[in-house]
XYZ file of N, CA and C in Angstrom:
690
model
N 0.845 -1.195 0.000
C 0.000 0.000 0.000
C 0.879 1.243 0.000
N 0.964 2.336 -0.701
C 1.561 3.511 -1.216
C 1.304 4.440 -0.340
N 2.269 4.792 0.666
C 1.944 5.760 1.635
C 1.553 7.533 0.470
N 0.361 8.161 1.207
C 0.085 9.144 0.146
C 1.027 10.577 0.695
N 1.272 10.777 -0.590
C 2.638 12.176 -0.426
C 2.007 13.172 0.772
N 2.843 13.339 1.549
C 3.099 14.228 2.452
C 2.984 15.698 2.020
N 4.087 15.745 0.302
C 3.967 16.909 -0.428
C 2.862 17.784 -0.565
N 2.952 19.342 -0.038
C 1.638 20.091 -0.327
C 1.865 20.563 -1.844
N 0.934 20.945 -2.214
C 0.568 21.182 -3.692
C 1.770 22.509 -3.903
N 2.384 22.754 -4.844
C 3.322 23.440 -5.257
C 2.126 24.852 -5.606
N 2.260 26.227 -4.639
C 1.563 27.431 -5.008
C 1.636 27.783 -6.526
N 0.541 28.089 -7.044
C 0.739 28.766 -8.563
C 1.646 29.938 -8.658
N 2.487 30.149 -9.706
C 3.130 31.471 -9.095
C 2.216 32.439 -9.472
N 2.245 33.749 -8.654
C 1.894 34.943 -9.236
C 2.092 35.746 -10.650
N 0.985 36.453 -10.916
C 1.723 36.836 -12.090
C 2.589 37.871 -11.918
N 3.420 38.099 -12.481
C 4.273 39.124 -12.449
C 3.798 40.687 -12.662
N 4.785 41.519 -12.523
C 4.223 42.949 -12.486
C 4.100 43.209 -13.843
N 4.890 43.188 -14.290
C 4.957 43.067 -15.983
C 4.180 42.418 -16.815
N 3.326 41.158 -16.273
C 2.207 40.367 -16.665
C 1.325 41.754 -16.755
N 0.879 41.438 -15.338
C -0.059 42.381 -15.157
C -0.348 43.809 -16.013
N 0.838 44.181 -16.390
C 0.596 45.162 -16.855
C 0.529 45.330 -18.555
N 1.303 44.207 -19.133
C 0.453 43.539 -20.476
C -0.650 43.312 -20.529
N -1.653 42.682 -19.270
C -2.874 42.551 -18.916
C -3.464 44.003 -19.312
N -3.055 44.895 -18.920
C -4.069 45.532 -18.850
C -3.933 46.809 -19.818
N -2.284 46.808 -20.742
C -2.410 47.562 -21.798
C -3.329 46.731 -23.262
N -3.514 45.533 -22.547
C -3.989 44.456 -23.800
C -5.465 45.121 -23.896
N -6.028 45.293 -22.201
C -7.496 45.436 -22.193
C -8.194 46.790 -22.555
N -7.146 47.666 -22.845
C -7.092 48.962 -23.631
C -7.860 48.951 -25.183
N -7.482 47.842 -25.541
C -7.944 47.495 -27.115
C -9.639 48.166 -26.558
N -9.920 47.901 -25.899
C -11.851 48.390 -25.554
C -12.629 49.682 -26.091
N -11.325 50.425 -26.026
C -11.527 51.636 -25.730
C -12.035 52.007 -27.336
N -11.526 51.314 -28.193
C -11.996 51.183 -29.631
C -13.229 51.233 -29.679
N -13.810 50.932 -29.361
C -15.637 50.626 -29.259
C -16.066 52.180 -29.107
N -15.282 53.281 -28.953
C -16.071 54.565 -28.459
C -15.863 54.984 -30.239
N -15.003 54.265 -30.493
C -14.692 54.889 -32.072
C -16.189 53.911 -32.806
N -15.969 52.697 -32.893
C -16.915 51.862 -33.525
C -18.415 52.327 -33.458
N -18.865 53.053 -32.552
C -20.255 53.300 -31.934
C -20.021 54.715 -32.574
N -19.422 55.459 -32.699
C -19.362 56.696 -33.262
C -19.592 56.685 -34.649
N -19.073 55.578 -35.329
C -18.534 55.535 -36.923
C -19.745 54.554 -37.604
N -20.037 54.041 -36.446
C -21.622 53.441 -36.824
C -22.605 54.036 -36.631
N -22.803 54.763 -36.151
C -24.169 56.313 -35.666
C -23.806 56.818 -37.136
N -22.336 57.495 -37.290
C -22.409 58.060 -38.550
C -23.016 57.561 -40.066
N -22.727 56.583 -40.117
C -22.988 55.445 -41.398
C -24.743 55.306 -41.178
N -24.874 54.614 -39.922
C -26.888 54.514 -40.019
C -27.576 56.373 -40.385
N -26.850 56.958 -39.817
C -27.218 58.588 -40.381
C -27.027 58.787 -41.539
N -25.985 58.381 -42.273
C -26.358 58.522 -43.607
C -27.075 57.688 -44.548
N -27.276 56.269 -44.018
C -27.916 55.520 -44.277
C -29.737 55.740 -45.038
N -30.053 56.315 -43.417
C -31.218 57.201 -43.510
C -31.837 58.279 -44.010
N -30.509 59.167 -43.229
C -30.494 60.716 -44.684
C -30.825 60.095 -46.254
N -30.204 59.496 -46.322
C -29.872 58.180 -48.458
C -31.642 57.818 -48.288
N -32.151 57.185 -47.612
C -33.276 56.768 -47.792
C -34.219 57.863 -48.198
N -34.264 58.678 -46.918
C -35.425 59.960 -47.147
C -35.181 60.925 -48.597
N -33.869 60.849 -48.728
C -33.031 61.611 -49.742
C -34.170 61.027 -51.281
N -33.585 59.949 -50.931
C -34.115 58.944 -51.595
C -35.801 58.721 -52.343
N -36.937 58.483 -51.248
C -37.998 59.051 -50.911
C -38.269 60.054 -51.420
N -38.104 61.334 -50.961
C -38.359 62.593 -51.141
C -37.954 62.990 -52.970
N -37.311 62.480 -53.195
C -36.872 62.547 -54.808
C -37.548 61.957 -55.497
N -38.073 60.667 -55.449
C -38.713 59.293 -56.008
C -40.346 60.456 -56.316
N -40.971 60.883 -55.020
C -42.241 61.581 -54.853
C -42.083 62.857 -55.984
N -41.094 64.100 -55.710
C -40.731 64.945 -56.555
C -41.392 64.814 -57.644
N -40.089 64.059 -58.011
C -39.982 63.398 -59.731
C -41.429 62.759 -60.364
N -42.223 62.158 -59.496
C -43.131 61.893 -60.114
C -44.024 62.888 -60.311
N -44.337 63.604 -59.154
C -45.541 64.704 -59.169
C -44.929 65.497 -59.969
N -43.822 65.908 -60.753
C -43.555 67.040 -61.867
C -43.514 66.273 -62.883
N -43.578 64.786 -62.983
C -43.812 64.164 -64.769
C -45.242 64.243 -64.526
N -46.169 63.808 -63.649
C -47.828 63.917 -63.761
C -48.321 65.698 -64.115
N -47.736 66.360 -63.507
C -47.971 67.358 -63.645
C -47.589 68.504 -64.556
N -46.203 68.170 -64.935
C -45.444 69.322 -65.860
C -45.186 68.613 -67.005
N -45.046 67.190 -67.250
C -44.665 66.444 -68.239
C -43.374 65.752 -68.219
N -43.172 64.968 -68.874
C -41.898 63.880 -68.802
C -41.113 64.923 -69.069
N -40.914 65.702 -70.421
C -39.935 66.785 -70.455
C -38.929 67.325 -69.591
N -39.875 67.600 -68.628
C -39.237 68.388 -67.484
C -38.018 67.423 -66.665
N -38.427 66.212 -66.454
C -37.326 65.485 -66.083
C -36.201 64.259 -66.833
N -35.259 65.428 -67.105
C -34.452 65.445 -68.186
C -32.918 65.278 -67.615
N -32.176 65.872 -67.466
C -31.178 65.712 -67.040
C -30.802 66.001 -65.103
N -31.947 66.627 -64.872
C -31.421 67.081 -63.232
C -31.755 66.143 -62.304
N -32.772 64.613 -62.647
C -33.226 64.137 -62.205
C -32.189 62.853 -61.711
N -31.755 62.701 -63.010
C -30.263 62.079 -62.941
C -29.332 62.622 -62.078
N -28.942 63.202 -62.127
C -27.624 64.183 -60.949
C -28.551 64.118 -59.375
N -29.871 64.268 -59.323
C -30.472 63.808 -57.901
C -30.045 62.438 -57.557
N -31.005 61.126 -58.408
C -30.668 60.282 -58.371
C -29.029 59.546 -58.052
N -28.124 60.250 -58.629
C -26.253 60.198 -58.405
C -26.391 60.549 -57.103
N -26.729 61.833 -56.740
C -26.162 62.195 -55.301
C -26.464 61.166 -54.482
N -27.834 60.698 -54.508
C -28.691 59.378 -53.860
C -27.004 58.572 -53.259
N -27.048 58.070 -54.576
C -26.146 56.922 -54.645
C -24.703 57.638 -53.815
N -24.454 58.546 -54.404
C -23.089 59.075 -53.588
C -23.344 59.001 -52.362
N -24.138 59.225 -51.295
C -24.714 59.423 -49.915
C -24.239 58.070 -49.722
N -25.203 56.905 -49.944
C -24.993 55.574 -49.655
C -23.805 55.167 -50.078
N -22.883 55.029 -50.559
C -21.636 54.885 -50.906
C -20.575 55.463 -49.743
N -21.041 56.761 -49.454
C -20.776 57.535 -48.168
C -20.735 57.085 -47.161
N -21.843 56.024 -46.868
C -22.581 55.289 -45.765
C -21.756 54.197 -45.800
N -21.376 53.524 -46.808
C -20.575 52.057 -46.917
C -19.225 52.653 -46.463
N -18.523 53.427 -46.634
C -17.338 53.849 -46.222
C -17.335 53.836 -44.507
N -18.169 54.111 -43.771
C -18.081 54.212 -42.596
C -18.787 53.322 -42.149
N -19.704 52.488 -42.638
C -19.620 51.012 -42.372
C -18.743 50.361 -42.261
N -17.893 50.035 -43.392
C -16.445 49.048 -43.434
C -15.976 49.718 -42.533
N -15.301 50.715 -41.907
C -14.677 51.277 -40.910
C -15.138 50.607 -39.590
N -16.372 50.974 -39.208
C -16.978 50.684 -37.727
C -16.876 49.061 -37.943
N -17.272 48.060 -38.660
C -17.338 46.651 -38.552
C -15.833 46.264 -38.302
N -15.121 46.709 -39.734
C -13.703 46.382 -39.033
C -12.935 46.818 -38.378
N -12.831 48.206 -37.699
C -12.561 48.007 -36.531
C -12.572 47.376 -35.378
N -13.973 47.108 -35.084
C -14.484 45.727 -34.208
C -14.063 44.568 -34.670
N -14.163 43.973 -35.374
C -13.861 43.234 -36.109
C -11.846 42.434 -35.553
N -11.532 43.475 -35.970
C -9.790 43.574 -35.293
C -9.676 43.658 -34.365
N -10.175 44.582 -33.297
C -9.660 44.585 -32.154
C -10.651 44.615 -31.104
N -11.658 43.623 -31.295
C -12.665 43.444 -29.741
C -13.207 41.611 -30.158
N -13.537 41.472 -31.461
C -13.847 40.195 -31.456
C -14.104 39.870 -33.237
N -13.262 38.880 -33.673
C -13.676 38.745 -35.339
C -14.892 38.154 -35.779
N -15.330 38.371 -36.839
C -16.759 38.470 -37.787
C -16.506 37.778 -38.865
N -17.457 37.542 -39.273
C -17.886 36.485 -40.440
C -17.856 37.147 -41.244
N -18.722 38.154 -41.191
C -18.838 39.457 -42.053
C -17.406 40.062 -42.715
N -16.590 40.516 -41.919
C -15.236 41.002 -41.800
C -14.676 40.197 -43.056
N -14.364 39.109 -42.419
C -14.230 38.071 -43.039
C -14.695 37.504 -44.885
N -15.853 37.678 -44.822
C -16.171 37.496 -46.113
C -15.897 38.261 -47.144
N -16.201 39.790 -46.361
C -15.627 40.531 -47.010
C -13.815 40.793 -47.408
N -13.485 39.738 -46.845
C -11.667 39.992 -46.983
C -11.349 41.190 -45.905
N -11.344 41.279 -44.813
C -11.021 42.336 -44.440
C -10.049 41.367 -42.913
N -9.129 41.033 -42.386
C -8.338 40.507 -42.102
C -7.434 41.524 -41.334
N -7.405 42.382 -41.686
C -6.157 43.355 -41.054
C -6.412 44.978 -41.511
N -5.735 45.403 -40.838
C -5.797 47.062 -41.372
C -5.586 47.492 -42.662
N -4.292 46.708 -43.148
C -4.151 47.281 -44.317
C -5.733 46.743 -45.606
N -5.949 45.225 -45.284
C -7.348 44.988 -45.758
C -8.641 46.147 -45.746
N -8.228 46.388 -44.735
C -9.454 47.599 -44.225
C -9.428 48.531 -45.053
N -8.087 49.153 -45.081
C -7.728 50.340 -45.962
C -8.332 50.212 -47.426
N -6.912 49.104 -48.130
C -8.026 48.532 -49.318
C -8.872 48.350 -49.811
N -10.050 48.357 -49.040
C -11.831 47.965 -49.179
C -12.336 49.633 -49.193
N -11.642 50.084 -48.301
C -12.257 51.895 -48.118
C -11.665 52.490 -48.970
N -10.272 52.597 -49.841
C -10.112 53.364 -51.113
C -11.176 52.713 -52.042
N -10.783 51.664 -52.218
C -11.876 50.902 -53.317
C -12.890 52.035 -53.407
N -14.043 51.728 -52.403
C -15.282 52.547 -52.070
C -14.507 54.458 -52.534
N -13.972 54.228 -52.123
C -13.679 56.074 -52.316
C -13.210 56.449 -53.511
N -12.923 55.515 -54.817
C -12.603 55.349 -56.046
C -14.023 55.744 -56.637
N -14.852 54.580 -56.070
C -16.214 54.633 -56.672
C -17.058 56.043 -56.680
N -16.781 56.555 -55.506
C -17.284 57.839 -54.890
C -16.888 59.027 -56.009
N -15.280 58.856 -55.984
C -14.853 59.580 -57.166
C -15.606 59.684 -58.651
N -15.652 58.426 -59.070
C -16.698 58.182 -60.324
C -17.791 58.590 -60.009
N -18.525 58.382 -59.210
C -20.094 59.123 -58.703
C -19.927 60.411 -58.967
N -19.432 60.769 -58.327
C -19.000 62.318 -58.218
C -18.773 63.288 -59.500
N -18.313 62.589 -60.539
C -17.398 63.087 -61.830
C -18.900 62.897 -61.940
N -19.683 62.013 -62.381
C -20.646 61.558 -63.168
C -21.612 62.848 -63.252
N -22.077 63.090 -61.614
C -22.669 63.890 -61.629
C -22.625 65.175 -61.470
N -21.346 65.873 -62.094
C -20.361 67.017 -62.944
C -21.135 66.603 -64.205
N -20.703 65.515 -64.771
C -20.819 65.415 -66.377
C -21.829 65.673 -67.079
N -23.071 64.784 -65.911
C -24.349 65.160 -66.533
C -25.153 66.562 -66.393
N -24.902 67.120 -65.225
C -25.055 68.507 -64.737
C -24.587 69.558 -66.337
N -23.552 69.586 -66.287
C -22.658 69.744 -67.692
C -22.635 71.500 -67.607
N -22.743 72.456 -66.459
C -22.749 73.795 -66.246
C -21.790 74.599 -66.940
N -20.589 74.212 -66.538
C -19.668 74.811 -66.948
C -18.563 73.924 -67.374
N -18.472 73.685 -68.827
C -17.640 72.391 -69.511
C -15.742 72.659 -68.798
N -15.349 74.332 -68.699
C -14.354 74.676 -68.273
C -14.199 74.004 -66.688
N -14.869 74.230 -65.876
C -15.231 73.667 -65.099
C -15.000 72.314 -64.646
N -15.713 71.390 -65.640
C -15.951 70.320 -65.310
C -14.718 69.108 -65.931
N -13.881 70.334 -66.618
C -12.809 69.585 -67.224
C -11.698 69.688 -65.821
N -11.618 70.725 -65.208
C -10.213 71.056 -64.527
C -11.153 70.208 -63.184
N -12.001 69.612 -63.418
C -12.780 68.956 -61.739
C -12.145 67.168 -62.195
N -12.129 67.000 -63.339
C -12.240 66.070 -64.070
C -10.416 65.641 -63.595
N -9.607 66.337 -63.991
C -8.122 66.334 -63.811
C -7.943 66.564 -62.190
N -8.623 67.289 -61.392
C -8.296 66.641 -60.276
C -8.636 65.425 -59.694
N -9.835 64.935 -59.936
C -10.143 63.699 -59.827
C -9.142 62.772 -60.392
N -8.927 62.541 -61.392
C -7.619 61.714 -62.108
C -6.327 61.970 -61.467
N -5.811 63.256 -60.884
C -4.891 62.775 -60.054
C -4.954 62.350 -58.972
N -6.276 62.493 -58.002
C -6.335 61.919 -56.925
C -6.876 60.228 -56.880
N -7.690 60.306 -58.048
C -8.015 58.695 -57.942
C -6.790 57.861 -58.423
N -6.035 59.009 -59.633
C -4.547 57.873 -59.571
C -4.033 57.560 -58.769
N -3.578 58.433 -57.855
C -2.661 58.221 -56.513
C -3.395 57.193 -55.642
N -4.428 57.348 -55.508
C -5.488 55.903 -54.819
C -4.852 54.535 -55.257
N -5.542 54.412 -56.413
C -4.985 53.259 -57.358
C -3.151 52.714 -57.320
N -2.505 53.776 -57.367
C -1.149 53.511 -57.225
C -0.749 53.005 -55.595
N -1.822 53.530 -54.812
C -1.234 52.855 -53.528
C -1.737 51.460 -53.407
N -2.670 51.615 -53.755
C -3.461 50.210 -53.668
C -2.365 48.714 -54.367
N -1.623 49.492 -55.671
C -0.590 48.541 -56.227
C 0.507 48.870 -55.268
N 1.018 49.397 -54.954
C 1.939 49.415 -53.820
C 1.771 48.431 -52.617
N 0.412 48.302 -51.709
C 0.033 47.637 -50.784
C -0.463 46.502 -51.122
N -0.625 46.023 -52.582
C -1.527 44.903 -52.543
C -0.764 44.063 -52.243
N -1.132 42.814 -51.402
C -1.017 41.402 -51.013
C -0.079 41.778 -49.939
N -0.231 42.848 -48.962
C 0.201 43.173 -47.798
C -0.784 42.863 -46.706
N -1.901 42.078 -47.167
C -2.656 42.425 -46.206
C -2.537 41.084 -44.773
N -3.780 40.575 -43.951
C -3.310 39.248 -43.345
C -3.058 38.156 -43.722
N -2.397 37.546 -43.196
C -2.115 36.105 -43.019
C -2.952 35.062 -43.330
N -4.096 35.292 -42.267
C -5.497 34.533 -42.541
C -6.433 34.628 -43.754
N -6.247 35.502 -44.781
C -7.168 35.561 -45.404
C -7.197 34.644 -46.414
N -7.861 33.553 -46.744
C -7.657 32.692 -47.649
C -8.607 32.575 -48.329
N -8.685 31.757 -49.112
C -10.153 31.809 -50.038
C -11.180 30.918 -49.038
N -10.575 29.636 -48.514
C -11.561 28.804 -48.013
C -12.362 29.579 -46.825
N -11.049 30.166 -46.369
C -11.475 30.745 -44.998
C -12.934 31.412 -45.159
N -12.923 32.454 -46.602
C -13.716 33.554 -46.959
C -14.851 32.527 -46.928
N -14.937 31.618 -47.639
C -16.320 30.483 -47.993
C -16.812 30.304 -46.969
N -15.747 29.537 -46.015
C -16.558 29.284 -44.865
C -17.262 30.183 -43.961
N -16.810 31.182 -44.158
C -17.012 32.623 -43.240
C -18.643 32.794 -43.645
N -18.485 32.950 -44.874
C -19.468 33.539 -46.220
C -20.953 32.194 -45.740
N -20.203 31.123 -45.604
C -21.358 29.993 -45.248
C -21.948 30.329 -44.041
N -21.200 30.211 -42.538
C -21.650 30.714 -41.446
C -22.211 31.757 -41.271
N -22.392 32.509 -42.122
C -22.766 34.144 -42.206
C -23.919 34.078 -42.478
N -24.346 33.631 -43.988
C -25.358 33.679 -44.978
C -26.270 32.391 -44.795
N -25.792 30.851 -44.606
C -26.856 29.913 -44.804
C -27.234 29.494 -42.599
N -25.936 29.709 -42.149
C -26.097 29.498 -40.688
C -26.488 30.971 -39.517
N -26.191 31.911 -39.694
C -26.603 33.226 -39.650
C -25.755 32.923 -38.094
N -24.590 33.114 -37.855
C -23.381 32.721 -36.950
C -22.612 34.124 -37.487
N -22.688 35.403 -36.454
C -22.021 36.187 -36.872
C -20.196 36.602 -36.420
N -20.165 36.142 -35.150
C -18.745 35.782 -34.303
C -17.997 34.360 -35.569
N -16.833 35.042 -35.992
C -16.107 33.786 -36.523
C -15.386 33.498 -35.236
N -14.974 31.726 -35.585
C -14.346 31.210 -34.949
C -12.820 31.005 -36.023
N -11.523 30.498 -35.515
C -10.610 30.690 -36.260
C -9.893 29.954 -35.963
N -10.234 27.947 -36.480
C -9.543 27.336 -35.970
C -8.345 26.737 -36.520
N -7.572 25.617 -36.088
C -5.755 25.496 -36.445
C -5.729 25.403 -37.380
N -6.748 25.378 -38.498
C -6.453 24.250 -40.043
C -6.150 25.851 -40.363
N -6.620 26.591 -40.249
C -6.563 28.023 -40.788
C -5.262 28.663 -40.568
N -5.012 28.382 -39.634
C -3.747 29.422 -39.008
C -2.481 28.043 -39.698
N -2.538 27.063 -40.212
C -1.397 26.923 -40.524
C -1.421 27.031 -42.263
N -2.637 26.636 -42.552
C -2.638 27.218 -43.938
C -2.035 29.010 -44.309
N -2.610 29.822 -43.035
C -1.854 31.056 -43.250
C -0.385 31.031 -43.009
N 0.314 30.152 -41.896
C 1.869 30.091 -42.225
C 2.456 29.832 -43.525
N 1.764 29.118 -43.663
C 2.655 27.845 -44.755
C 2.128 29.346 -46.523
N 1.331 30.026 -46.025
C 1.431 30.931 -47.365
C 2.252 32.243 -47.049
N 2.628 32.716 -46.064
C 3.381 33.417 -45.321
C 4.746 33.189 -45.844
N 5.367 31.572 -45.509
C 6.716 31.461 -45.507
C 6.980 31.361 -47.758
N 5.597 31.056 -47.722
C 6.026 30.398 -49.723
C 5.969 32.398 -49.811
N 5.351 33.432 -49.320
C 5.523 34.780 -50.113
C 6.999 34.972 -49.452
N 7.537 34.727 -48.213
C 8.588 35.110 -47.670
C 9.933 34.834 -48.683
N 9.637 33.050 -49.087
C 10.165 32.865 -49.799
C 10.597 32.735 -51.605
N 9.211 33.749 -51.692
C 9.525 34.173 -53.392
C 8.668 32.716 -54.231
N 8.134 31.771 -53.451
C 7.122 31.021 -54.211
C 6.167 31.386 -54.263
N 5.752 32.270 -54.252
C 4.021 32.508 -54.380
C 3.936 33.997 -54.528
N 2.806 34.455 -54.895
C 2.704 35.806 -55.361
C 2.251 36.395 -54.176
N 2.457 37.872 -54.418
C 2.069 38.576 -52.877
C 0.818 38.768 -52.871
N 0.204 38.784 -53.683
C -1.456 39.193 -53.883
C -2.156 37.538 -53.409
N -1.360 36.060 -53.861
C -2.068 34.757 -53.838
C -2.703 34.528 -52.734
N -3.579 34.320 -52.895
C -4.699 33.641 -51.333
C -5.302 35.200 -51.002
N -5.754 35.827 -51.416
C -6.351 36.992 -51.453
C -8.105 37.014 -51.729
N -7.972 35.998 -52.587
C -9.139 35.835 -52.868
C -10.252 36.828 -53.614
């Protein structure tokens, strides 16, 4: 019979001061949420503004074709309709912002996710995109307006240098973005999202070594920097 150990249980150690205090610059990440709740108020505000905008134009437009004749809505109806769209486009910009922010630094999304958005620089990427488009909105409804052709030419050339410089960063940064972003990952994300309605991703090992193993092939000049981008 095995006399039972005398030995008392070995104390856990403490954490250290320095723990502790990783602890609690970690729990700082929170403080993000005053941004996320801000940048999402903004986006549902324009959201809404876009709707009524929206609304209120739709009504217009009709009561001056019943009343004044199709004639009348000719070209200005179009440049309403654009702004419409520019607003909501407006609204998607500070959407992608508020989701991925959260997204990164309080808890990851499916959403995030499907959309490719993985990291900051992802983030960035998705919001020029959108602000490219904005640009084209914008020109469009210069073009059709058509006030002053002098005008709308030298609006035209600033736009082209600023949407170039967009575009040129975007080739500069592309396939800088995370680790994780893979195509399957996106599917599965895209599945849990859309057919299971599971908005918290989970992010388990098969993932994280598929992101090494594409990590070390860009590190090492086998694979393209943009590959697994999806």
């Amino acid at each position: 019979m095995t006399r039972p150990s005398s030995r008392a249980p070995a104390p856990e150690a403490e954490p250290s001061k320095r723990e502790w205090f990783s602890e609690v610059i970690g729990r700082t990440r929170f403080v993000v949420l005053i941004a996320v709740v801000a940048v999402l108020l903004v986006s549902f505000s324009l959201f809404l503004q876009g709707t009524l905008l929206a609304l209120q134009t739709i009504w217009d437009s009709w009561r001056d074709t019943l009343t004044l004749g199709v004639s009348t809505q000719k070209g200005q109806l179009a440049v309403e309709f654009l702004e419409i769209v520019s607003t909501m486009l407006k609204a998607v910009v500070f959407y992608l912002i508020g989701v991925g922010l959260y997204s990164l630094f309080i808890t990851p999304l499916n959403l995030t996710s499907a959309l490719g958005v993985e990291s900051l620089a992802d983030l960035e990427q998705k919001v020029v995109s959108v602000i490219i488009v904005i640009l084209g909105v914008t020109f469009l409804e210069h073009f059709v307006r058509w006030d002053k052709p002098l005008d709308t030419l030298y609006f035209a050339g600033a736009l082209a240098l600023a949407g170039g410089a967009l575009v040129f960063f975007q080739r500069v940064h592309r396939g800088s973005g995370g680790d994780l972003q893979q195509p399957q990952a996106k599917l599965r994300a895209r599945q849990e999202l859309f057919e299971n309605h599971t908005e918290q991703r989970h992010i388990d090992d098969q993932e994280v070594k598929l992101a090494q193993q594409a990590t070390h092939a860009k590190l090492e000049g086998k694979a393209d920097a943009g590959e697994g981008s999806g």
